[in-house]
Coordinates of C-alpha atoms in Angstrom, one line a residue:
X4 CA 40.1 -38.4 -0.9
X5 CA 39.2 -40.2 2.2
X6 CA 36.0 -42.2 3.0
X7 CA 34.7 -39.3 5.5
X8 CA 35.3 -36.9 2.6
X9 CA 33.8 -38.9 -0.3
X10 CA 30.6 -39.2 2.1
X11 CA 30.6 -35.8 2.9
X12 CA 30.4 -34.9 -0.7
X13 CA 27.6 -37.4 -1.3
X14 CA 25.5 -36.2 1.4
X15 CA 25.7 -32.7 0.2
X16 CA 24.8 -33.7 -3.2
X17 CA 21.8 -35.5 -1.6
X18 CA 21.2 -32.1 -0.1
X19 CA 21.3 -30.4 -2.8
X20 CA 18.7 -32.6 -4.9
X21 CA 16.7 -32.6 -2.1
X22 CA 16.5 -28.4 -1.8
X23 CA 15.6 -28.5 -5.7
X24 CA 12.8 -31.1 -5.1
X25 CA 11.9 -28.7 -2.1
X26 CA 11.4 -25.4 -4.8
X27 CA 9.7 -27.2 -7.4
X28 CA 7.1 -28.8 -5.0
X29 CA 3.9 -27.6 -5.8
X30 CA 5.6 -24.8 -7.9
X31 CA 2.4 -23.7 -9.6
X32 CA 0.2 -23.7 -6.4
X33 CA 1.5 -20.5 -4.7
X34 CA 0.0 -17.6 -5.6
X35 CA 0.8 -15.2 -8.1
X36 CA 1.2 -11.7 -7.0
X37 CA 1.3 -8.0 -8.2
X38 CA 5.0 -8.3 -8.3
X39 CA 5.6 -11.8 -10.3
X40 CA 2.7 -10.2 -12.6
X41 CA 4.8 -6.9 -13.0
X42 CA 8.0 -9.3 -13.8
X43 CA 6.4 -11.5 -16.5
X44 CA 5.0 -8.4 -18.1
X45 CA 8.4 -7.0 -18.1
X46 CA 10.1 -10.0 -19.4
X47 CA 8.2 -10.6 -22.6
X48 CA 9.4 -7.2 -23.5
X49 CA 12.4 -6.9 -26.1
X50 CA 15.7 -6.0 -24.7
X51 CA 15.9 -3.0 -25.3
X52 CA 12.5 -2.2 -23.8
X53 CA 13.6 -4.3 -21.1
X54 CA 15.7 -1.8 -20.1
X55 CA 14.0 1.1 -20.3
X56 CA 11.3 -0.3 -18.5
X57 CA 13.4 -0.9 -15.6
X58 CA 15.2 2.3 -15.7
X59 CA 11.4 3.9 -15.5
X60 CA 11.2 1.7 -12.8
X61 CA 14.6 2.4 -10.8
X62 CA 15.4 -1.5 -11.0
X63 CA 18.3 -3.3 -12.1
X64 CA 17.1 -5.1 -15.6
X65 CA 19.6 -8.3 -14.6
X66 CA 16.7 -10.9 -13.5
X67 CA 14.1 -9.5 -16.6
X68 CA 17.1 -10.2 -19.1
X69 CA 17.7 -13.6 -17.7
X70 CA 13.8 -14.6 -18.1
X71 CA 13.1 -12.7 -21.4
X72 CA 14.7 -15.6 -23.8
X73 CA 12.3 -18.2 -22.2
X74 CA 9.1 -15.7 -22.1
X75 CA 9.8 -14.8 -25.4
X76 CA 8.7 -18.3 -26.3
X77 CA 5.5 -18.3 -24.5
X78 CA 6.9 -20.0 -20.9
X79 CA 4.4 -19.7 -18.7
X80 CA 4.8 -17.8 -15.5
X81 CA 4.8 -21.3 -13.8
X82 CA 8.1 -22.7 -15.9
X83 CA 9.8 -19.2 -15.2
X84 CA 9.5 -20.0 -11.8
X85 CA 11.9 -22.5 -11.8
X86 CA 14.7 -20.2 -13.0
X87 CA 14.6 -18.4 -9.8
X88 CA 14.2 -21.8 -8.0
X89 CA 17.8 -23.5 -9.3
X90 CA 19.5 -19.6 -8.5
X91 CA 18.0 -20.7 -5.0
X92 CA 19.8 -24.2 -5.2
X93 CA 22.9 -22.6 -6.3
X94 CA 22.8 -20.1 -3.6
X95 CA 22.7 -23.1 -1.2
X96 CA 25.7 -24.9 -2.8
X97 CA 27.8 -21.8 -2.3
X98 CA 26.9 -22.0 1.5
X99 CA 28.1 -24.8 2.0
X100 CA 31.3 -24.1 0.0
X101 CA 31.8 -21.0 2.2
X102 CA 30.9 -22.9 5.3
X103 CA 33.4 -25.7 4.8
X104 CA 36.1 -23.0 5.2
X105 CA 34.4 -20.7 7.9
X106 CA 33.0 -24.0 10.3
X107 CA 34.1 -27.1 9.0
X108 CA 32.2 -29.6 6.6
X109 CA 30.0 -31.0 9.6
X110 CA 28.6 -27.8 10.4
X111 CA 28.5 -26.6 7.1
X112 CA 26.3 -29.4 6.1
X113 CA 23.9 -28.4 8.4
X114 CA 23.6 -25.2 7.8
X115 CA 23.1 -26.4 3.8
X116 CA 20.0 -28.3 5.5
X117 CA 18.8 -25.8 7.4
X118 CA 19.0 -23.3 4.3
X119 CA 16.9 -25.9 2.2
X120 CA 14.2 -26.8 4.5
X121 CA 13.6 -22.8 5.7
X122 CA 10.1 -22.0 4.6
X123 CA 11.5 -18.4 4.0
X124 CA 14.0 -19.6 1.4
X125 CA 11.9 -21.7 0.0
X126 CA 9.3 -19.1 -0.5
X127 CA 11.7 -16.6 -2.2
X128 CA 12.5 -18.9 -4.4
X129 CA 9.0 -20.1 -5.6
X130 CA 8.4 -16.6 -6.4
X131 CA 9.1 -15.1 -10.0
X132 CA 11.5 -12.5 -8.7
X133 CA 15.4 -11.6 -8.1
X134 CA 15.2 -12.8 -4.8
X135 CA 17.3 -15.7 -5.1
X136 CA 19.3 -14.6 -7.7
X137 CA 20.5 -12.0 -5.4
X138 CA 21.1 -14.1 -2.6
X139 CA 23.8 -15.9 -5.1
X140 CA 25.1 -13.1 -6.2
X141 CA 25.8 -12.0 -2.4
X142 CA 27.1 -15.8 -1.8
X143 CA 29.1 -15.5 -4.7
X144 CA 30.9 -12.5 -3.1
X145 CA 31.4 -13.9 -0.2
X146 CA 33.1 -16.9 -2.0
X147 CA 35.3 -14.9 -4.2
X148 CA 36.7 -12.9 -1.1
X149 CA 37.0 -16.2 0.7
X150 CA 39.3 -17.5 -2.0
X151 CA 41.3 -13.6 -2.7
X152 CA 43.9 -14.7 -1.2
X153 CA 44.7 -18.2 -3.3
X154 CA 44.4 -16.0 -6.5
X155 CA 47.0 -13.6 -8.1
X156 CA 45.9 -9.7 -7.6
X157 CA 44.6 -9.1 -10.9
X158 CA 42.0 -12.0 -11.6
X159 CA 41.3 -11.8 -8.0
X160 CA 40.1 -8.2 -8.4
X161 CA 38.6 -9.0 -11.7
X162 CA 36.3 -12.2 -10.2
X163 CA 35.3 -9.9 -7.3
X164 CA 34.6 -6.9 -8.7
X165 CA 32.3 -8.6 -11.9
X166 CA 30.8 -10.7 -8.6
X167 CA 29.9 -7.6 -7.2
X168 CA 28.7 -6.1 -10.4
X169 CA 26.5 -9.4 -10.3
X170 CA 25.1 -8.2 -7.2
X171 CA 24.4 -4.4 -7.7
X172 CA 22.1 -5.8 -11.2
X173 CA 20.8 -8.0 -9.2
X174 CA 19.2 -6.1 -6.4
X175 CA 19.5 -2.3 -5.1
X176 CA 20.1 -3.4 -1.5
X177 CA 22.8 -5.5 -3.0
X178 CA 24.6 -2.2 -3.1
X179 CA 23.8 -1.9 0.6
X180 CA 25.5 -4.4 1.5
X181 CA 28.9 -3.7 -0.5
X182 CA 28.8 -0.7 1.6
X183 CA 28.2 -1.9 4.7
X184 CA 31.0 -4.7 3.6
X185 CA 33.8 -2.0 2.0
X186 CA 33.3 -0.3 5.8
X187 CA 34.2 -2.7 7.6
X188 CA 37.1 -3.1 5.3
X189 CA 38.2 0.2 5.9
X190 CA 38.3 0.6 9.2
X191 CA 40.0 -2.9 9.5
X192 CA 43.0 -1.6 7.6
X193 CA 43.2 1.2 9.7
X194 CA 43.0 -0.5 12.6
X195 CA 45.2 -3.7 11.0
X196 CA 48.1 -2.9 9.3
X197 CA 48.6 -6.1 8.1
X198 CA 45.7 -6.2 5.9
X199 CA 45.9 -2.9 4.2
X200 CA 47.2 -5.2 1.1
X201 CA 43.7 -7.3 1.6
X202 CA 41.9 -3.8 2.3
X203 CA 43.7 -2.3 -1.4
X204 CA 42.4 -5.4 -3.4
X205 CA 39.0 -5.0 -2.0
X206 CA 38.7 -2.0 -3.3
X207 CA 40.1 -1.8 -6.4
X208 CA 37.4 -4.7 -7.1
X209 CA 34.5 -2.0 -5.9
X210 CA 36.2 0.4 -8.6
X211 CA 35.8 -2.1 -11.2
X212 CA 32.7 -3.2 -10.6
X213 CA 31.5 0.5 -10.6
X214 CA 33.1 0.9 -13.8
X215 CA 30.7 -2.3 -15.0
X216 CA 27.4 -0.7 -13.6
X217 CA 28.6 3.1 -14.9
X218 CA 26.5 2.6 -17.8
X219 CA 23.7 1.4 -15.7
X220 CA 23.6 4.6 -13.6
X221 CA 23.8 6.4 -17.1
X222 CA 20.3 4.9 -18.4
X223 CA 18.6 6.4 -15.1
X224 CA 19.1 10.1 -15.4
X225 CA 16.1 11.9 -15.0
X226 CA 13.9 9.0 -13.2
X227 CA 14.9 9.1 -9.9
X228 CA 13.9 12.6 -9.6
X229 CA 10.2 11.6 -10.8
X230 CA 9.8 8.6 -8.6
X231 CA 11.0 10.7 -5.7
X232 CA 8.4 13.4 -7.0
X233 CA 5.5 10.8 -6.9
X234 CA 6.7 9.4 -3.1
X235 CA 7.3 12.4 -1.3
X236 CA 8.6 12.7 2.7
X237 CA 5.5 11.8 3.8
X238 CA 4.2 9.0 6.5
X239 CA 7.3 9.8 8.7
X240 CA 5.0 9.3 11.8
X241 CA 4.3 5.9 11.0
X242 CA 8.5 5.0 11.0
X243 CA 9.5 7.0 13.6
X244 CA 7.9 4.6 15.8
X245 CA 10.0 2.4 14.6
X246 CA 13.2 1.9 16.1
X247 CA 16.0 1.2 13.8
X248 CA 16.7 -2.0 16.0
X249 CA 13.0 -3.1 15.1
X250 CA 14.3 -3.5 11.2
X251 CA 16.9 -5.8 12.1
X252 CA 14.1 -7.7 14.3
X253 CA 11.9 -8.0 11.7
X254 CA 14.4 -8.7 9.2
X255 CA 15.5 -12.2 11.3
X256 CA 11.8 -13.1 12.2
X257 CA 11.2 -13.5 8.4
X258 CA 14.8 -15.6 8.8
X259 CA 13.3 -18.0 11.0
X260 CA 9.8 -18.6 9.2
X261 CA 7.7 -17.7 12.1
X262 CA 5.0 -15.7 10.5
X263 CA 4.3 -19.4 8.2
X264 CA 3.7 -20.6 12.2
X265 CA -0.5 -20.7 12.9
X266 CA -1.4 -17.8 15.0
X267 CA -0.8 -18.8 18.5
X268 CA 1.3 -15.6 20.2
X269 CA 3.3 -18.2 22.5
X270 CA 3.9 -20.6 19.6
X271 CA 5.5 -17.9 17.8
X272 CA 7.7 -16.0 20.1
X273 CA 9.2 -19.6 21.2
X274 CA 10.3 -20.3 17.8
X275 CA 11.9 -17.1 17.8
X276 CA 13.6 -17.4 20.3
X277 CA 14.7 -20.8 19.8
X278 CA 16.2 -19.9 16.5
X279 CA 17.3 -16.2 17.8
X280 CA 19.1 -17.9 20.7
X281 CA 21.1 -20.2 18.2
X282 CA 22.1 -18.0 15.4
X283 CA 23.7 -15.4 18.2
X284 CA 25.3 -17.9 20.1
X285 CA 27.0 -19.2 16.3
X286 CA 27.6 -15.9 15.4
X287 CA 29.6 -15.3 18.8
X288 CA 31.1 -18.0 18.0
X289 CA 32.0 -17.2 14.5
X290 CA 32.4 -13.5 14.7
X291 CA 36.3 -14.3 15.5
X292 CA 36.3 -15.3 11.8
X293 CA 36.8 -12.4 9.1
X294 CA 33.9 -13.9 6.3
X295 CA 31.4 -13.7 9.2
X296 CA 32.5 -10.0 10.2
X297 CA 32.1 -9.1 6.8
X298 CA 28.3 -10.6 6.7
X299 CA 27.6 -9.1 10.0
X300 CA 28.7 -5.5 8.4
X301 CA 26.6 -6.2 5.5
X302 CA 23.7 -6.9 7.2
X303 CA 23.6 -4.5 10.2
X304 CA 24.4 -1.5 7.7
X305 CA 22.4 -2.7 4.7
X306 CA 19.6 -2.9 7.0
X307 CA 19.5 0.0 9.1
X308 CA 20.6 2.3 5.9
X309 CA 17.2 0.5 3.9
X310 CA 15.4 1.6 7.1
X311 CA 16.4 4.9 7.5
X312 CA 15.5 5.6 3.3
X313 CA 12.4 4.5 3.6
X314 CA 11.9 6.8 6.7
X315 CA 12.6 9.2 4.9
X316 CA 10.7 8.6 1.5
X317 CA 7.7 7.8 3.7
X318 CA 7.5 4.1 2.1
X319 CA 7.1 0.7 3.9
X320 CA 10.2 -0.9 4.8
X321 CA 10.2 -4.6 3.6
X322 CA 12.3 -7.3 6.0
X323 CA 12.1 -9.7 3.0
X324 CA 14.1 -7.7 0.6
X325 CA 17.1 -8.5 2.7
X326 CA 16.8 -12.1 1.4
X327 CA 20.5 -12.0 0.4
X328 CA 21.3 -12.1 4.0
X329 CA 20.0 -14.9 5.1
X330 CA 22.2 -18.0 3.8
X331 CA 24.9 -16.9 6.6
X332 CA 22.3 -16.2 8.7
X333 CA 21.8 -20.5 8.7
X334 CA 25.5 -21.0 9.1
X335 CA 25.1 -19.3 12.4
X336 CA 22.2 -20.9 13.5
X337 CA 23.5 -24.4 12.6
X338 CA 26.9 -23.2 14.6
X339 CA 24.5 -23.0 17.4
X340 CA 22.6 -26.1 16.9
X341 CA 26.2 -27.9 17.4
X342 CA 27.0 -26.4 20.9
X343 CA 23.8 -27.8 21.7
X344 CA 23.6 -31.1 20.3
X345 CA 27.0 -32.3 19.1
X346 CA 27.4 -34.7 16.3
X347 CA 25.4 -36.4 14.1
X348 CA 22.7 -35.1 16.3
X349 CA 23.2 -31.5 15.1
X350 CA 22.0 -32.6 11.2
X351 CA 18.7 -34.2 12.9
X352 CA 18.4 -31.1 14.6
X353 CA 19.0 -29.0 11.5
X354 CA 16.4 -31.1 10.0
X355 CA 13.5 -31.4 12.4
X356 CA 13.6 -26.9 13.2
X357 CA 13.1 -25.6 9.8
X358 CA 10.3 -28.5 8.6
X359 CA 7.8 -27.9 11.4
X360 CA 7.4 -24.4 10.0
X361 CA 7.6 -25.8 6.3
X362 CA 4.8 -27.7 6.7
X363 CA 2.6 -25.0 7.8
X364 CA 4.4 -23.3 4.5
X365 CA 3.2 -25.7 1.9
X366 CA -0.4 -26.4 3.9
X367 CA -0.8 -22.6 3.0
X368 CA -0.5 -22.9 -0.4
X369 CA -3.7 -25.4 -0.7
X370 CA -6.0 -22.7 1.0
X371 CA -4.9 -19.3 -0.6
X372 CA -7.2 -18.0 -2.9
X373 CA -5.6 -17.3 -6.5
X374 CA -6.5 -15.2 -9.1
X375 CA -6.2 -17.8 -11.2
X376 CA -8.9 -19.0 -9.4
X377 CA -11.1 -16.2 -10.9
X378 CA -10.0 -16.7 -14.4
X379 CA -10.6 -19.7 -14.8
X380 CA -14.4 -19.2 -13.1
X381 CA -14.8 -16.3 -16.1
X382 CA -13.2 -19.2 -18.7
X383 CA -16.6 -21.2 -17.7
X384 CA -18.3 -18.1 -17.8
X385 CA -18.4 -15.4 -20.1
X386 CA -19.6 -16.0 -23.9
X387 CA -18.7 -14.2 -26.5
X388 CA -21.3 -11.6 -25.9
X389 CA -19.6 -10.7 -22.7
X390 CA -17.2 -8.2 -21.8
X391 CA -14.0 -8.1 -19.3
X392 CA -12.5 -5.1 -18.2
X393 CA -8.7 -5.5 -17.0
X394 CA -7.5 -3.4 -14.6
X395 CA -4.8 -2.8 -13.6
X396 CA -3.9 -3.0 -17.4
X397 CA 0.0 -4.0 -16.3
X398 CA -1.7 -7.6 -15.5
X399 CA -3.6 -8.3 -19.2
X400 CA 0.0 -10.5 -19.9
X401 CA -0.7 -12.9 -17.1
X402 CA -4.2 -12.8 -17.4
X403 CA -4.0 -14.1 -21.2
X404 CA -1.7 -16.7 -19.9
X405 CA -4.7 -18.8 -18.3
X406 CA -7.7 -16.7 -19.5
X407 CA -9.4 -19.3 -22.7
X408 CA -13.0 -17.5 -22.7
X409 CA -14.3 -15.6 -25.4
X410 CA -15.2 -12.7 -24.4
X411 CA -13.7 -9.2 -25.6
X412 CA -11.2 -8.0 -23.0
X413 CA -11.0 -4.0 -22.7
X414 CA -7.7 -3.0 -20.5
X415 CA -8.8 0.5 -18.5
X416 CA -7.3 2.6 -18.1
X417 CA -5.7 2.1 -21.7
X418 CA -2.8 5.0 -21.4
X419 CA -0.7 2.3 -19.1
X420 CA 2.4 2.1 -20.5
X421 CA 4.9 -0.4 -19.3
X422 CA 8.2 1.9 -19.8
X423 CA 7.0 4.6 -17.8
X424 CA 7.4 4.6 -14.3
X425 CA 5.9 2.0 -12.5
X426 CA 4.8 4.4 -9.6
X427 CA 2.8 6.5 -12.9
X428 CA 0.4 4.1 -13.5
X429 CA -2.7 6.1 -13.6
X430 CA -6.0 4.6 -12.0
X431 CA -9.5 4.4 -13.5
X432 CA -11.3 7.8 -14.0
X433 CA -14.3 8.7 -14.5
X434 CA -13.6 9.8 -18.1
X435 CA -11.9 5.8 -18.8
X436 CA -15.4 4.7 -17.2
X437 CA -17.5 6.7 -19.8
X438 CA -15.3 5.2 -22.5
X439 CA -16.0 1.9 -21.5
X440 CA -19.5 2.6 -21.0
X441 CA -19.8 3.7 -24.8
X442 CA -17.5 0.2 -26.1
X443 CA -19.5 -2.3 -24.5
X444 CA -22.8 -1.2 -26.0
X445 CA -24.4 -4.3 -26.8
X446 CA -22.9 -6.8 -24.6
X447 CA -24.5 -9.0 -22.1
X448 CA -22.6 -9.3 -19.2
X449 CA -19.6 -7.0 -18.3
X450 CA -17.1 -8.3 -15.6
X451 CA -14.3 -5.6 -14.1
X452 CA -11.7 -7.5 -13.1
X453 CA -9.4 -6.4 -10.4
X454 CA -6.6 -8.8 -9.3
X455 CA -3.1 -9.3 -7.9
X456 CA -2.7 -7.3 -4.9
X457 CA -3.6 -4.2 -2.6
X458 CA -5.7 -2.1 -4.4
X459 CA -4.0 1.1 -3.2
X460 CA -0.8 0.6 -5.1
X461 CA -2.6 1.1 -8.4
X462 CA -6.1 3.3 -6.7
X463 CA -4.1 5.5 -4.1
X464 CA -7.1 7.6 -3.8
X465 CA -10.0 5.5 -2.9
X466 CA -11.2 1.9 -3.1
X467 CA -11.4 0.2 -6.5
X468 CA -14.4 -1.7 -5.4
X469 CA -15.9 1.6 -3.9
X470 CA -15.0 3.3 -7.4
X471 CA -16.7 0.8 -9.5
X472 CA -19.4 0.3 -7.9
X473 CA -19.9 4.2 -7.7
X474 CA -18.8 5.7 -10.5
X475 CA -19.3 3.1 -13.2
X476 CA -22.6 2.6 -12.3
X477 CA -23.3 6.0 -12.0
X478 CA -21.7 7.4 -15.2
X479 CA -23.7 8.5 -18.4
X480 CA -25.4 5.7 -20.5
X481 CA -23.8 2.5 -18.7
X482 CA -27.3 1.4 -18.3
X483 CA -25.9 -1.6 -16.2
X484 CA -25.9 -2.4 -12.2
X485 CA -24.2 -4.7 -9.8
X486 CA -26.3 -7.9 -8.9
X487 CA -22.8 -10.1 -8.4
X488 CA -19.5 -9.3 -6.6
X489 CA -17.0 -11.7 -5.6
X490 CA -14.0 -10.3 -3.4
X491 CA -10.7 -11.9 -1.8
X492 CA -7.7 -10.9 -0.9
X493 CA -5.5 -11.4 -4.1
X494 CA -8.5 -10.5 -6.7
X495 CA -11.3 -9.1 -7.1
X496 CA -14.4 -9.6 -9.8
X497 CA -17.2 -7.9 -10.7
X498 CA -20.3 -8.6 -12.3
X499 CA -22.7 -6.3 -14.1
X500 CA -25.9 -6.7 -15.6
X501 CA -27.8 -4.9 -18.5
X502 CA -30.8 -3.1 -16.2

């Protein structure tokens, strides 16, 4: 090993420490949301539950199974954030692996910097979600069918296909991109004849990993018809103003971490364009290699495909959950960077883009309101003659994981059931309010606590701050009214008062 190699090496690992310290910085201060809430409720179930719960839910169970044996043992939701923090790391490490090969070890070092210091990454890996562990399991593709060629044919297919098996439990859109990927492949051999062999091993892999996520499939029968009953082809005016292109935008604006950017219009298109101008000119420059043809397949048909389902279902399309996409997305923006500054220049340069935008990233965190926030106001609250009322009920695990009052906590409404579809969740009636009115007879003060959220995910047919403060107060023999109400954009609380 030569002295430019052995520093090489060092300076990655330096890297590498450095993007962990990145994701556990200030791990606990970002806010929790309806979806980490929905994946530490999930978690603490046994595995068996696990698994119908995510079958309900049409999600692969890969990411709850992986945090169950540490939420089984009362982790918080704060420690269980770190598991998708290191799958972050590790994502990174295979980036730079892969780049090595596609760009060199210069460029690929930069593009390893880059991937740490991008607000986006870091913020998909603070959050208690599959993210991240996607993202590797995307990497880990790409760096099995980087190295198909050094292996013999059997454990070649084998690694590959249990990689890509990795990736369809990982993440739906995971499957997306194996499509978009097994295209490409396709057409190549038609058009190639040499790598027909190359195209053959590819997809014998996809055979085998099918095999491993059969049973899977098996354990869904009979859900996705629900879901699909509860969704409906509806809101197709809202998407078909959207042009497919426009998901592939928005997709590499969440890339480049200009929505973290304060709201100055000129601010924000420069840094997009900045960025946007060096990830095409690396990927021109790349596209000559097969690896980046391959992520460019992935990404363009994953996307539009993603786009055009929820078109159809009537849902909002999401850039983030492309998340796998984006380490390559760095190695072509730190190609880029190199045309433009050459050198050692190029790593300042990979440096200095990505932190202006993390800054703004981590200031957020200080000023969000939580709703951990509001439980610990009701933990110097309530007394024991007080009552809380949860809902949505799917959030009482993460509510008793920093809630230390007193007070008697009543989940409404109380036929929630974690296995059934997540898109079932009934929302309060008037009947749940007349319940409630009868069990907290005798109490002081009631608080309805609403958190983690939009409220029409869980109240698709009105306001839950318009239906509380209507219908509970108007039910038979509540005997209480609103004198307090405290409202912000990830929880809600309400206060009422014996008349």
């Amino acid at each position: 090993m030569t002295t430019g190699e052995r520093n090489t090496r060092m300076a990655a690992l330096a890297v590498f420490l450095f993007c962990a310290a990145l994701r556990v910085f200030m791990l606990d201060a970002r806010v929790f949301n309806i979806d980490e809430a929905f994946s530490f409720t999930i978690s603490r179930l046994s595995p068996s539950d696990i698994l119908r719960a995510s079958a309900a839910e049409n999600h692969p169970p890969l990411f709850y199974l992986l945090l169950h044996p540490f939420s089984s043992i009362g982790a918080s939701p704060t420690v269980l954030r770190v598991i998708p923090a290191l799958a972050g790391c590790a994502a990174g490490a295979l980036l730079y692996t892969v780049g090595k090969r596609v760009a060199g070890p210069a460029i690929a070092l930069s593009a390893f910097i880059l991937y740490s210091l991008s607000p986006f990454s870091v913020n998909i890996a603070q959050e208690l979600r599959y993210g991240t562990l996607a993202g590797l399991a995307f990497m880990l593709v790409i760096f099995v069918e980087s190295r198909m060629a050094e292996r013999r044919v059997f454990s070649g297919i084998a690694a590959l296909g249990a990689a890509a098996a990795l990736l369809a439990y990982s993440f739906y859109i995971g499957i997306l991109c194996l499509a978009g990927m097994t295209i490409y492949i396709a057409v190549e051999a038609v058009a190639v004849g040499s790598r027909r062999r190359a195209a053959a091993r590819w997809f014998a892999a996809m055979f085998f990993s099918l095999l491993l996520f059969l049973p899977w499939l098996g354990s869904l029968s009979g859900q996705t018809s629900r879901q699909l009953e509860f969704v409906g082809f509806h809101s197709l005016t809202e998407h078909l103003s959207t042009f497919p292109v426009g998901g592939i935008f928005k997709v590499f604006w969440e890339f480049t971490g200009t929505h973290f950017l304060p709201g100055v219009h000129a601010l924000q298109w420069f840094w997009f364009a900045l960025w946007s101008a060096a990830a095409l000119a690396g990927l021109i420059r790349l596209f000559r290699d097969r690896l980046m043809r391959l992520w460019f397949s992935a990404a363009v048909f994953s996307i539009l495909l993603n786009w055009l389902l929820m078109l159809l279902f009537g849902l909002y399309f999401f850039p983030k959950y492309h998340f796998m996409l984006a380490p390559m997305f760095y190695l072509c923006v730190a190609v880029g960077l190199e045309r433009a500054f050459r050198g050692r220049a190029t790593l300042v340069a990979s440096a200095l883009l990505p932190a202006f935008a993390l800054f703004f990233y981590y200031s957020s965190a200080r000023n969000e309101p939580d709703t951990r926030d509001i439980i610990r106001r009701l933990n110097a609250t309530v007394s024991s003659r007080d009552v809380i009322i949860l809902n949505p009920p799917y959030l009482s695990n993460l509510f008793e994981a920093f809630y230390e009052g007193e007070a008697r906590v009543i989940s409404a409404p109380d036929s929630y059931d974690p296995l059934k579809p997540y898109v079932s969740i009934p929302h309060l009636s008037i009947d749940d309010l007349e319940r409630i009115a009868v069990d907290v007879q005798g109490s002081e003060n009631i608080y309805a606590f609403y958190g983690l959220g939009t409220r029409t995910r869980v109240d698709p047919e009105g306001s839950m701050l318009n239906l509380l403060k209507h219908e509970f107060v108007e039910a038979e023999n509540t005997q209480f009214h609103i004198t307090n109400l405290s409202a912000e954009p990830e929880g809600l609380l309400l206060k009422f008062v014996k008349e």
